[in-house]
Coordinates of C-alpha atoms in Angstrom, one line a residue:
Chain A
M24 CA 0.1 0.1 0.1
N25 CA 2.1 2.8 -0.9
D26 CA -0.6 5.2 -2.6
H27 CA -1.1 8.3 -0.5
A28 CA -4.4 8.9 -1.8
L29 CA -5.8 5.7 -0.3
C30 CA -4.7 7.3 3.1
S31 CA -7.5 9.8 4.5
R32 CA -6.3 10.7 7.9
V33 CA -4.5 9.8 10.5
V34 CA -5.7 8.7 14.0
C35 CA -3.9 8.2 17.4
S36 CA -4.8 5.0 19.4
D37 CA -3.7 6.0 22.5
C38 CA -5.1 9.8 22.4
G39 CA -7.9 9.6 19.7
T40 CA -6.5 13.0 18.0
F41 CA -6.5 13.3 14.4
D42 CA -4.0 14.5 12.2
Q43 CA -3.6 15.5 8.5
D44 CA -2.8 13.4 5.2
I45 CA 0.3 11.6 5.8
K46 CA 2.8 9.6 3.4
V47 CA 2.8 5.6 3.7
G48 CA 6.5 5.3 4.8
A49 CA 7.0 8.3 6.4
S50 CA 7.4 8.2 10.5
R51 CA 5.4 9.7 12.6
Q52 CA 4.3 10.6 16.2
C53 CA 1.3 12.0 17.4
G54 CA 1.8 16.0 18.3
V55 CA -0.7 15.5 21.6
C56 CA 0.9 12.4 23.5
G57 CA 4.0 11.6 21.5
S58 CA 2.7 8.0 20.5
G59 CA 3.8 6.2 18.1
N60 CA 0.6 3.9 17.9
L61 CA -0.8 6.1 14.5
F62 CA -3.6 4.3 12.6
F63 CA -4.8 5.4 8.9
E64 CA -8.3 5.3 8.1
L65 CA -9.1 3.8 5.1
S66 CA -12.9 2.4 5.1
D67 CA -13.0 0.0 7.6
I68 CA -9.4 -1.4 7.3
L69 CA -6.8 0.1 10.0
I70 CA -3.1 1.2 8.8
D71 CA -1.0 0.7 11.7
T72 CA 1.9 3.0 11.9
H73 CA 4.1 0.9 14.3
D74 CA 7.2 -0.8 12.7
I75 CA 7.2 -4.2 14.7
G76 CA 9.8 -5.3 11.9
H77 CA 12.6 -3.7 13.4
P78 CA 16.3 -4.0 11.8
P79 CA 19.0 -6.2 13.5
F80 CA 20.8 -5.3 16.2
P81 CA 23.9 -2.8 16.2
K82 CA 26.8 -4.8 15.5
E83 CA 28.4 -4.2 18.6
F84 CA 25.3 -5.7 20.6
T85 CA 25.1 -9.2 18.5
G86 CA 26.5 -12.3 20.9
K87 CA 27.6 -12.9 23.9
P88 CA 29.9 -10.7 26.0
S89 CA 33.4 -12.0 26.5
A90 CA 35.2 -13.6 29.6
L91 CA 36.2 -10.1 30.6
T92 CA 33.0 -8.5 30.8
R93 CA 31.3 -11.7 32.5
V94 CA 33.3 -10.4 35.9
N95 CA 30.8 -7.5 35.8
S96 CA 27.7 -9.5 33.8
A97 CA 25.2 -8.0 35.9
L98 CA 26.1 -4.2 35.6
L99 CA 27.0 -5.0 31.9
E100 CA 23.3 -6.8 31.1
F101 CA 21.8 -3.7 33.2
V102 CA 23.8 -1.4 30.5
F103 CA 23.2 -4.1 27.5
L104 CA 19.2 -3.8 28.3
R105 CA 19.1 -0.2 28.8
R106 CA 20.9 0.3 25.0
V107 CA 18.6 -2.1 23.5
R108 CA 15.7 -0.6 25.1
E109 CA 17.1 3.0 23.8
F110 CA 17.7 1.5 20.5
F111 CA 13.7 0.3 20.1
Q112 CA 12.8 4.0 21.5
S113 CA 14.7 5.9 19.2
H114 CA 14.1 3.9 15.7
P115 CA 11.5 5.5 13.6
R116 CA 8.2 4.0 13.7
K117 CA 7.0 3.6 9.8
V118 CA 3.7 3.5 8.7
R119 CA 2.5 -0.3 7.6
E120 CA -1.0 -2.4 7.2
A121 CA -2.3 -3.1 10.9
P122 CA -2.4 -6.8 11.3
G123 CA -4.8 -9.0 9.7
A124 CA -5.8 -6.5 6.8
T125 CA -4.7 -9.2 4.0
I126 CA -6.4 -12.0 5.5
L127 CA -9.3 -10.1 5.7
Q128 CA -9.1 -9.7 1.9
I129 CA -8.5 -13.5 1.5
A130 CA -11.5 -14.1 3.5
D131 CA -13.6 -11.7 1.9
F132 CA -12.4 -13.6 -1.1
L133 CA -13.3 -17.0 0.1
F134 CA -15.9 -16.9 2.2
S135 CA -19.7 -15.5 2.6
P136 CA -20.0 -11.9 3.5
A137 CA -22.0 -13.2 6.7
A138 CA -18.9 -15.4 7.9
V139 CA -16.8 -12.5 7.2
E140 CA -18.6 -10.0 9.0
K141 CA -19.4 -12.2 12.2
V142 CA -16.4 -14.4 12.3
F143 CA -13.1 -13.0 10.7
K144 CA -13.8 -9.7 11.4
Q145 CA -14.4 -10.1 15.3
L146 CA -11.3 -12.1 15.5
V147 CA -9.0 -9.4 13.1
A148 CA -11.2 -6.8 15.9
D149 CA -9.7 -9.1 19.1
W150 CA -6.6 -9.3 17.5
R151 CA -5.7 -5.6 16.6
L152 CA -7.3 -5.0 20.5
E153 CA -5.0 -7.3 22.0
Y154 CA -1.8 -6.4 19.6
C155 CA -2.4 -2.9 20.6
E156 CA -2.5 -3.3 24.0
A157 CA 1.1 -5.2 24.1
L158 CA 2.4 -2.5 22.0
R159 CA 1.3 0.2 24.5
G160 CA 3.1 -1.5 27.1
D161 CA 6.2 -1.7 24.9
R162 CA 5.8 -5.7 25.1
Y163 CA 7.1 -6.4 21.3
W164 CA 7.6 -10.2 21.8
K165 CA 4.1 -10.6 23.2
A166 CA 2.7 -8.7 20.0
R167 CA 4.2 -11.0 18.1
W168 CA 3.1 -13.9 20.1
I169 CA -0.3 -12.5 19.5
C170 CA 0.3 -12.6 16.1
C171 CA 1.3 -16.4 16.0
R172 CA -2.2 -17.3 18.0
Y173 CA -4.3 -15.4 16.0
Y174 CA -3.1 -16.6 12.7
W175 CA -3.8 -20.1 14.2
A176 CA -7.1 -19.2 15.5
I177 CA -8.3 -17.9 12.1
A178 CA -6.7 -21.0 10.5
K179 CA -8.7 -23.2 12.9
A180 CA -12.2 -20.7 12.0
G181 CA -11.5 -21.5 8.3
S182 CA -11.8 -25.2 9.2
L183 CA -8.0 -25.7 8.2
D184 CA -7.3 -27.2 11.5
K185 CA -8.1 -30.7 10.3
L186 CA -5.1 -30.2 7.8
V187 CA -3.2 -28.8 10.6
S188 CA -4.2 -31.5 13.2
W189 CA -3.0 -34.1 10.5
F190 CA 0.3 -32.4 10.2
D191 CA 0.1 -32.2 14.1
R192 CA -0.3 -36.1 14.1
V193 CA 2.3 -36.8 11.3
L194 CA 4.8 -34.7 13.3
R195 CA 4.1 -36.9 16.7
R196 CA 4.7 -39.9 15.1
I197 CA 8.1 -39.0 13.8
Chain B
M25 CA -42.1 -32.9 3.9
A26 CA -43.7 -30.3 6.5
K27 CA -40.5 -29.0 8.8
N28 CA -40.7 -29.9 12.4
T29 CA -40.9 -26.8 14.1
N30 CA -41.4 -28.5 17.4
S31 CA -37.7 -30.3 17.1
F32 CA -35.5 -29.8 20.2
L33 CA -31.9 -29.7 19.3
M34 CA -29.8 -30.4 22.6
P35 CA -26.8 -27.9 22.4
S36 CA -23.3 -29.0 22.8
A37 CA -21.2 -28.8 25.6
K38 CA -19.7 -25.5 24.3
E39 CA -22.7 -23.9 23.1
A40 CA -24.1 -24.7 27.1
L41 CA -21.1 -23.1 28.2
I42 CA -22.0 -20.3 26.4
L43 CA -25.7 -20.0 27.6
E44 CA -24.1 -20.3 31.1
L45 CA -21.6 -17.3 30.6
L46 CA -24.3 -15.0 28.8
N47 CA -27.1 -15.6 31.4
A48 CA -24.4 -15.2 34.4
S49 CA -23.2 -12.0 33.0
S50 CA -27.1 -10.6 32.7
G51 CA -26.1 -8.4 29.9
S52 CA -23.7 -8.7 26.7
L53 CA -20.5 -9.8 26.1
F54 CA -17.9 -9.8 23.7
G55 CA -16.7 -12.7 22.2
L56 CA -13.1 -12.0 23.8
E57 CA -14.7 -11.7 27.2
L58 CA -16.5 -15.2 26.5
V59 CA -12.6 -16.6 26.1
N60 CA -11.2 -14.7 29.2
T61 CA -14.2 -15.9 31.4
S62 CA -14.5 -19.8 30.0
N63 CA -11.3 -20.3 32.0
G64 CA -9.5 -21.8 28.8
Q65 CA -12.7 -23.9 27.6
L66 CA -13.5 -21.8 24.6
K67 CA -10.7 -20.9 22.1
R68 CA -10.6 -17.7 20.4
G69 CA -10.2 -20.2 16.4
T70 CA -13.8 -21.7 17.3
V71 CA -15.9 -19.0 19.7
Y72 CA -17.1 -17.3 16.7
V73 CA -18.1 -19.8 14.7
T74 CA -19.7 -21.5 17.1
L75 CA -21.5 -18.1 18.2
Q76 CA -22.5 -17.4 14.6
R77 CA -24.2 -20.9 14.7
M78 CA -25.9 -20.1 17.9
E79 CA -27.2 -17.0 16.5
G80 CA -28.4 -18.6 13.5
T81 CA -30.7 -21.0 15.5
G82 CA -31.8 -18.2 18.0
L83 CA -30.1 -19.3 21.2
I84 CA -28.2 -15.7 21.4
A85 CA -28.5 -12.8 19.5
S86 CA -25.9 -9.8 18.9
E87 CA -25.7 -6.4 17.9
Q88 CA -22.7 -4.3 17.0
E89 CA -21.1 -2.0 19.9
R90 CA -22.0 1.7 19.8
R91 CA -18.9 3.7 20.2
P92 CA -18.9 7.6 20.2
D93 CA -18.1 9.2 16.6
P94 CA -15.2 9.7 15.1
Q95 CA -15.3 5.7 15.2
I96 CA -11.9 3.9 14.3
G97 CA -11.3 0.3 13.5
I98 CA -13.6 -2.5 13.0
P99 CA -16.9 -2.7 15.3
R100 CA -16.9 -5.3 17.4
R101 CA -20.1 -7.4 18.7
K102 CA -21.6 -7.8 21.8
Y103 CA -23.4 -11.2 21.9
R104 CA -26.7 -11.7 24.9
I105 CA -28.8 -14.7 25.4
T106 CA -32.4 -15.1 24.3
G107 CA -35.5 -16.5 25.7
L108 CA -35.4 -19.5 23.5
G109 CA -31.8 -19.6 24.8
Q110 CA -32.4 -19.8 28.4
R111 CA -35.4 -22.0 28.0
T112 CA -32.7 -24.0 26.2
L113 CA -30.2 -23.5 29.1
S114 CA -32.5 -24.6 31.5
A115 CA -33.6 -27.6 29.6
Y116 CA -30.2 -28.7 29.5
Q117 CA -29.2 -28.1 33.0
A118 CA -32.2 -30.4 34.0
A119 CA -31.3 -33.1 31.4
H120 CA -28.1 -32.8 33.4
R121 CA -29.3 -33.6 36.7
A122 CA -31.0 -36.2 35.4
F123 CA -28.8 -38.1 33.9
A124 CA -25.6 -37.0 35.0
P125 CA -25.8 -34.9 38.0
N126 CA -21.9 -34.8 38.7
L127 CA -21.2 -32.9 35.3
I128 CA -22.9 -29.8 36.3
P129 CA -20.1 -26.9 37.3
G130 CA -20.9 -25.7 40.4
E131 CA -23.0 -28.3 41.9
A132 CA -21.8 -29.5 45.2

């Protein structure tokens, strides 16, 4: 989704403030509360601006501490975690789609409108609710786990669990 | 062949659990609230499929939540038990008392 014309307005999910048009891919924070959890409105599809796909760690933070640094491991661990946290907080947040947007489009293609309205849209709404709650608490791994959990839930709802359970039985026999 | 409108379909265990939770709440609940209050017996992947089926049979009713303008995001649905659902739940619990008294949760 790189068409600026598709994005009409930006809403902050934390304080509810509206903002003007913004280009897809731009970095933005709410001017009122400073939150990065901004959403585009595109009919009933939310576009999440929080970039969960962060870049790799900086080179100096990869790998285990050396033997010398293990002497002060507790202090170094505190510094390490603090630098990682600062790195995440300073990384500019980019515009991207909200979770479940693509799945909704696929479900709209495959299933009836009633099923999409009462099953898949409700699942995606709950997904986004829990996802945003995790992001507000800066729990990025929790947000990722929520995505995995809802991918599985939507697969079950789409009756794909029979295929997945067969695969699971095969794995258990191995 | 004329459709038998007097037939009674015994609800499944999950449907009965949903009816119990909605009856106990004395109001309406979201699907996610049902999942959280069920102590793991209801799953996110199957609860809305079950709720849609129950709504089709008339055991529950749903409505979109009312949110103040401007609305953002997908509107969620709230579910509440109907009169038919309450009668069905009563019949289910009576049947359990008659044939399997130890299976009804909460009973001493």
